């Protein structure tokens, strides 16, 4: 699907919902609690999914690491559990493969 097509609000909404449903299903398979249904998802989560869908539509050949870093570079992560922290608790994309292998 061309990137310009996914800028159409109706198609963007459709693609974002499907991406979100895939994440919910994947978390269930892993035995983790899934995020809330799309209708109940916080607006911040929805904005993040929209941004990811737009990114992949515009950069379909981008390496996964680039998408991962892009996602966290512009995200809004909500309330901090430790307000005094100033650094982000992000794992490098290259380390994710080893984390997944340990499961």
GROMACS .gro file of N, CA and C in nm:
model
  309
    1UNK      N    1   0.085  -0.117   0.000
    1UNK     CA    2   0.000   0.000   0.000
    1UNK      C    3   0.090   0.124   0.000
    2UNK      N    4   0.071   0.216  -0.091
    2UNK     CA    5   0.155   0.336  -0.095
    2UNK      C    6   0.142   0.419   0.033
    3UNK      N    7   0.252   0.485   0.069
    3UNK     CA    8   0.253   0.565   0.192
    3UNK      C    9   0.145   0.672   0.190
    4UNK      N   10   0.124   0.735   0.076
    4UNK     CA   11   0.024   0.842   0.067
    4UNK      C   12  -0.115   0.789   0.101
    5UNK      N   13  -0.142   0.665   0.065
    5UNK     CA   14  -0.272   0.605   0.093
    5UNK      C   15  -0.295   0.594   0.244
    6UNK      N   16  -0.190   0.559   0.318
    6UNK     CA   17  -0.206   0.544   0.463
    6UNK      C   18  -0.216   0.677   0.535
    7UNK      N   19  -0.198   0.787   0.464
    7UNK     CA   20  -0.220   0.916   0.527
    7UNK      C   21  -0.368   0.951   0.527
    8UNK      N   22  -0.447   0.875   0.452
    8UNK     CA   23  -0.593   0.890   0.456
    8UNK      C   24  -0.637   0.850   0.597
    9UNK      N   25  -0.710   0.936   0.668
    9UNK     CA   26  -0.747   0.907   0.807
    9UNK      C   27  -0.822   0.776   0.826
   10UNK      N   28  -0.909   0.740   0.734
   10UNK     CA   29  -0.986   0.616   0.748
   10UNK      C   30  -0.894   0.494   0.737
   11UNK      N   31  -0.804   0.495   0.639
   11UNK     CA   32  -0.712   0.382   0.624
   11UNK      C   33  -0.609   0.378   0.735
   12UNK      N   34  -0.566   0.493   0.782
   12UNK     CA   35  -0.472   0.497   0.893
   12UNK      C   36  -0.536   0.436   1.017
   13UNK      N   37  -0.660   0.471   1.043
   13UNK     CA   38  -0.733   0.415   1.157
   13UNK      C   39  -0.744   0.263   1.143
   14UNK      N   40  -0.778   0.216   1.025
   14UNK     CA   41  -0.792   0.073   1.000
   14UNK      C   42  -0.659   0.001   1.025
   15UNK      N   43  -0.552   0.053   0.967
   15UNK     CA   44  -0.420  -0.010   0.982
   15UNK      C   45  -0.374  -0.006   1.128
   16UNK      N   46  -0.398   0.104   1.196
   16UNK     CA   47  -0.357   0.117   1.336
   16UNK      C   48  -0.432   0.017   1.424
   17UNK      N   49  -0.561   0.003   1.400
   17UNK     CA   50  -0.640  -0.095   1.477
   17UNK      C   51  -0.586  -0.237   1.457
   18UNK      N   52  -0.555  -0.270   1.331
   18UNK     CA   53  -0.506  -0.405   1.302
   18UNK      C   54  -0.369  -0.428   1.366
   19UNK      N   55  -0.283  -0.327   1.361
   19UNK     CA   56  -0.152  -0.339   1.425
   19UNK      C   57  -0.168  -0.357   1.576
   20UNK      N   58  -0.257  -0.282   1.634
   20UNK     CA   59  -0.282  -0.290   1.778
   20UNK      C   60  -0.337  -0.429   1.815
   21UNK      N   61  -0.428  -0.481   1.733
   21UNK     CA   62  -0.482  -0.614   1.758
   21UNK      C   63  -0.372  -0.720   1.750
   22UNK      N   64  -0.278  -0.701   1.658
   22UNK     CA   65  -0.166  -0.795   1.646
   22UNK      C   66  -0.081  -0.793   1.773
   23UNK      N   67  -0.058  -0.675   1.828
   23UNK     CA   68   0.019  -0.664   1.952
   23UNK      C   69  -0.056  -0.733   2.066
   24UNK      N   70  -0.185  -0.712   2.073
   24UNK     CA   71  -0.265  -0.778   2.178
   24UNK      C   72  -0.256  -0.930   2.167
   25UNK      N   73  -0.269  -0.980   2.045
   25UNK     CA   74  -0.262  -1.126   2.024
   25UNK      C   75  -0.123  -1.179   2.059
   26UNK      N   76  -0.019  -1.109   2.020
   26UNK     CA   77   0.118  -1.151   2.047
   26UNK      C   78   0.143  -1.158   2.198
   27UNK      N   79   0.095  -1.060   2.272
   27UNK     CA   80   0.115  -1.060   2.417
   27UNK      C   81   0.041  -1.176   2.482
   28UNK      N   82  -0.077  -1.209   2.429
   28UNK     CA   83  -0.150  -1.326   2.482
   28UNK      C   84  -0.071  -1.453   2.459
   29UNK      N   85  -0.014  -1.467   2.339
   29UNK     CA   86   0.066  -1.585   2.307
   29UNK      C   87   0.185  -1.597   2.403
   30UNK      N   88   0.244  -1.484   2.438
   30UNK     CA   89   0.358  -1.484   2.530
   30UNK      C   90   0.316  -1.509   2.675
   31UNK      N   91   0.185  -1.510   2.701
   31UNK     CA   92   0.136  -1.527   2.837
   31UNK      C   93   0.138  -1.398   2.917
   32UNK      N   94   0.153  -1.286   2.850
   32UNK     CA   95   0.153  -1.155   2.915
   32UNK      C   96   0.014  -1.094   2.908
   33UNK      N   97  -0.019  -1.008   3.003
   33UNK     CA   98  -0.150  -0.942   2.993
   33UNK      C   99  -0.153  -0.850   2.872
   34UNK      N  100  -0.257  -0.860   2.791
   34UNK     CA  101  -0.265  -0.773   2.672
   34UNK      C  102  -0.304  -0.632   2.712
   35UNK      N  103  -0.270  -0.536   2.627
   35UNK     CA  104  -0.320  -0.400   2.652
   35UNK      C  105  -0.472  -0.399   2.636
   36UNK      N  106  -0.536  -0.293   2.682
   36UNK     CA  107  -0.682  -0.287   2.671
   36UNK      C  108  -0.727  -0.288   2.525
   37UNK      N  109  -0.854  -0.322   2.500
   37UNK     CA  110  -0.905  -0.315   2.363
   37UNK      C  111  -0.885  -0.174   2.305
   38UNK      N  112  -0.882  -0.166   2.174
   38UNK     CA  113  -0.857  -0.039   2.104
   38UNK      C  114  -0.949   0.072   2.156
   39UNK      N  115  -1.076   0.039   2.174
   39UNK     CA  116  -1.173   0.140   2.218
   39UNK      C  117  -1.138   0.197   2.355
   40UNK      N  118  -1.070   0.118   2.438
   40UNK     CA  119  -1.035   0.161   2.574
   40UNK      C  120  -0.889   0.203   2.587
   41UNK      N  121  -0.814   0.196   2.480
   41UNK     CA  122  -0.671   0.228   2.486
   41UNK      C  123  -0.650   0.377   2.513
   42UNK      N  124  -0.551   0.409   2.595
   42UNK     CA  125  -0.520   0.550   2.619
   42UNK      C  126  -0.482   0.620   2.489
   43UNK      N  127  -0.512   0.747   2.480
   43UNK     CA  128  -0.485   0.823   2.358
   43UNK      C  129  -0.336   0.820   2.324
   44UNK      N  130  -0.250   0.817   2.424
   44UNK     CA  131  -0.106   0.811   2.399
   44UNK      C  132  -0.066   0.684   2.325
   45UNK      N  133  -0.127   0.571   2.363
   45UNK     CA  134  -0.099   0.445   2.293
   45UNK      C  135  -0.146   0.453   2.149
   46UNK      N  136  -0.262   0.510   2.129
   46UNK     CA  137  -0.315   0.521   1.992
   46UNK      C  138  -0.225   0.610   1.907
   47UNK      N  139  -0.181   0.722   1.964
   47UNK     CA  140  -0.092   0.812   1.889
   47UNK      C  141   0.037   0.740   1.850
   48UNK      N  142   0.088   0.658   1.942
   48UNK     CA  143   0.212   0.584   1.914
   48UNK      C  144   0.190   0.484   1.801
   49UNK      N  145   0.079   0.414   1.801
   49UNK     CA  146   0.049   0.319   1.694
   49UNK      C  147   0.033   0.392   1.562
   50UNK      N  148  -0.037   0.505   1.562
   50UNK     CA  149  -0.051   0.584   1.439
   50UNK      C  150   0.087   0.622   1.385
   51UNK      N  151   0.176   0.667   1.474
   51UNK     CA  152   0.310   0.708   1.432
   51UNK      C  153   0.387   0.589   1.373
   52UNK      N  154   0.373   0.472   1.434
   52UNK     CA  155   0.443   0.353   1.384
   52UNK      C  156   0.390   0.312   1.247
   53UNK      N  157   0.259   0.316   1.230
   53UNK     CA  158   0.200   0.280   1.101
   53UNK      C  159   0.247   0.377   0.993
   54UNK      N  160   0.246   0.506   1.025
   54UNK     CA  161   0.296   0.606   0.929
   54UNK      C  162   0.443   0.581   0.895
   55UNK      N  163   0.523   0.551   0.998
   55UNK     CA  164   0.666   0.527   0.975
   55UNK      C  165   0.686   0.411   0.878
   56UNK      N  166   0.619   0.298   0.904
   56UNK     CA  167   0.637   0.180   0.818
   56UNK      C  168   0.582   0.204   0.678
   57UNK      N  169   0.476   0.283   0.667
   57UNK     CA  170   0.422   0.314   0.534
   57UNK      C  171   0.521   0.398   0.454
   58UNK      N  172   0.590   0.488   0.522
   58UNK     CA  173   0.683   0.577   0.454
   58UNK      C  174   0.822   0.516   0.437
   59UNK      N  175   0.855   0.416   0.520
   59UNK     CA  176   0.988   0.354   0.517
   59UNK      C  177   0.976   0.202   0.522
   60UNK      N  178   0.915   0.139   0.422
   60UNK     CA  179   0.890  -0.006   0.429
   60UNK      C  180   1.017  -0.091   0.434
   61UNK      N  181   1.129  -0.038   0.388
   61UNK     CA  182   1.253  -0.115   0.388
   61UNK      C  183   1.343  -0.082   0.508
   62UNK      N  184   1.295  -0.002   0.599
   62UNK     CA  185   1.377   0.039   0.714
   62UNK      C  186   1.412  -0.082   0.800
   63UNK      N  187   1.535  -0.086   0.850
   63UNK     CA  188   1.571  -0.195   0.943
   63UNK      C  189   1.490  -0.181   1.072
   64UNK      N  190   1.467  -0.291   1.137
   64UNK     CA  191   1.389  -0.292   1.260
   64UNK      C  192   1.448  -0.198   1.365
   65UNK      N  193   1.581  -0.193   1.373
   65UNK     CA  194   1.646  -0.107   1.472
   65UNK      C  195   1.607   0.039   1.450
   66UNK      N  196   1.601   0.081   1.324
   66UNK     CA  197   1.566   0.219   1.293
   66UNK      C  198   1.424   0.250   1.339
   67UNK      N  199   1.333   0.159   1.312
   67UNK     CA  200   1.194   0.179   1.353
   67UNK      C  201   1.183   0.184   1.505
   68UNK      N  202   1.256   0.097   1.572
   68UNK     CA  203   1.253   0.092   1.718
   68UNK      C  204   1.303   0.223   1.777
   69UNK      N  205   1.418   0.270   1.728
   69UNK     CA  206   1.474   0.395   1.779
   69UNK      C  207   1.382   0.513   1.746
   70UNK      N  208   1.323   0.513   1.628
   70UNK     CA  209   1.230   0.619   1.588
   70UNK      C  210   1.110   0.622   1.681
   71UNK      N  211   1.060   0.506   1.713
   71UNK     CA  212   0.943   0.494   1.800
   71UNK      C  213   0.970   0.559   1.935
   72UNK      N  214   1.084   0.529   1.995
   72UNK     CA  215   1.113   0.581   2.127
   72UNK      C  216   1.169   0.723   2.126
   73UNK      N  217   1.214   0.769   2.011
   73UNK     CA  218   1.268   0.905   2.003
   73UNK      C  219   1.159   1.010   2.018
   74UNK      N  220   1.038   0.979   1.975
   74UNK     CA  221   0.932   1.079   1.977
   74UNK      C  222   0.816   1.042   2.066
   75UNK      N  223   0.829   0.939   2.145
   75UNK     CA  224   0.717   0.891   2.224
   75UNK      C  225   0.687   0.975   2.347
   76UNK      N  226   0.566   0.959   2.393
   76UNK     CA  227   0.521   1.019   2.518
   76UNK      C  228   0.486   0.900   2.605
   77UNK      N  229   0.558   0.883   2.713
   77UNK     CA  230   0.546   0.760   2.789
   77UNK      C  231   0.463   0.772   2.915
   78UNK      N  232   0.394   0.883   2.932
   78UNK     CA  233   0.306   0.897   3.047
   78UNK      C  234   0.381   0.931   3.175
   79UNK      N  235   0.315   0.909   3.286
   79UNK     CA  236   0.370   0.941   3.417
   79UNK      C  237   0.488   0.851   3.448
   80UNK      N  238   0.596   0.911   3.501
   80UNK     CA  239   0.711   0.832   3.541
   80UNK      C  240   0.686   0.772   3.678
   81UNK      N  241   0.727   0.647   3.698
   81UNK     CA  242   0.713   0.586   3.829
   81UNK      C  243   0.817   0.643   3.925
   82UNK      N  244   0.928   0.693   3.871
   82UNK     CA  245   1.032   0.756   3.951
   82UNK      C  246   1.059   0.895   3.893
   83UNK      N  247   0.985   0.997   3.937
   83UNK     CA  248   0.998   1.130   3.877
   83UNK      C  249   1.139   1.187   3.880
   84UNK      N  250   1.224   1.145   3.975
   84UNK     CA  251   1.359   1.198   3.982
   84UNK      C  252   1.449   1.145   3.871
   85UNK      N  253   1.407   1.041   3.801
   85UNK     CA  254   1.490   0.986   3.693
   85UNK      C  255   1.493   1.082   3.575
   86UNK      N  256   1.609   1.092   3.515
   86UNK     CA  257   1.621   1.178   3.398
   86UNK      C  258   1.655   1.100   3.272
   87UNK      N  259   1.707   0.979   3.287
   87UNK     CA  260   1.740   0.900   3.168
   87UNK      C  261   1.623   0.809   3.132
   88UNK      N  262   1.620   0.767   3.008
   88UNK     CA  263   1.515   0.676   2.964
   88UNK      C  264   1.561   0.532   2.988
   89UNK      N  265   1.468   0.451   3.030
   89UNK     CA  266   1.498   0.310   3.051
   89UNK      C  267   1.464   0.235   2.923
   90UNK      N  268   1.552   0.247   2.825
   90UNK     CA  269   1.529   0.184   2.695
   90UNK      C  270   1.641   0.084   2.670
   91UNK      N  271   1.604  -0.031   2.624
   91UNK     CA  272   1.701  -0.132   2.586
   91UNK      C  273   1.734  -0.111   2.439
   92UNK      N  274   1.861  -0.117   2.405
   92UNK     CA  275   1.901  -0.102   2.265
   92UNK      C  276   1.835  -0.210   2.181
   93UNK      N  277   1.798  -0.176   2.060
   93UNK     CA  278   1.730  -0.270   1.972
   93UNK      C  279   1.812  -0.396   1.952
   94UNK      N  280   1.944  -0.383   1.946
   94UNK     CA  281   2.029  -0.501   1.924
   94UNK      C  282   2.025  -0.595   2.043
   95UNK      N  283   1.991  -0.545   2.161
   95UNK     CA  284   1.984  -0.631   2.279
   95UNK      C  285   1.850  -0.703   2.289
   96UNK      N  286   1.751  -0.660   2.215
   96UNK     CA  287   1.619  -0.723   2.224
   96UNK      C  288   1.621  -0.869   2.183
   97UNK      N  289   1.699  -0.902   2.082
   97UNK     CA  290   1.705  -1.041   2.036
   97UNK      C  291   1.754  -1.132   2.147
   98UNK      N  292   1.854  -1.089   2.223
   98UNK     CA  293   1.905  -1.173   2.331
   98UNK      C  294   1.806  -1.179   2.445
   99UNK      N  295   1.732  -1.072   2.470
   99UNK     CA  296   1.630  -1.076   2.574
   99UNK      C  297   1.520  -1.174   2.538
  100UNK      N  298   1.478  -1.174   2.413
  100UNK     CA  299   1.374  -1.266   2.369
  100UNK      C  300   1.419  -1.411   2.376
  101UNK      N  301   1.547  -1.436   2.351
  101UNK     CA  302   1.600  -1.572   2.353
  101UNK      C  303   1.603  -1.628   2.495
  102UNK      N  304   1.608  -1.542   2.594
  102UNK     CA  305   1.615  -1.587   2.734
  102UNK      C  306   1.481  -1.632   2.787
  103UNK      N  307   1.374  -1.600   2.718
  103UNK     CA  308   1.240  -1.636   2.766
  103UNK      C  309   1.217  -1.781   2.762
   0.00000   0.00000   0.00000
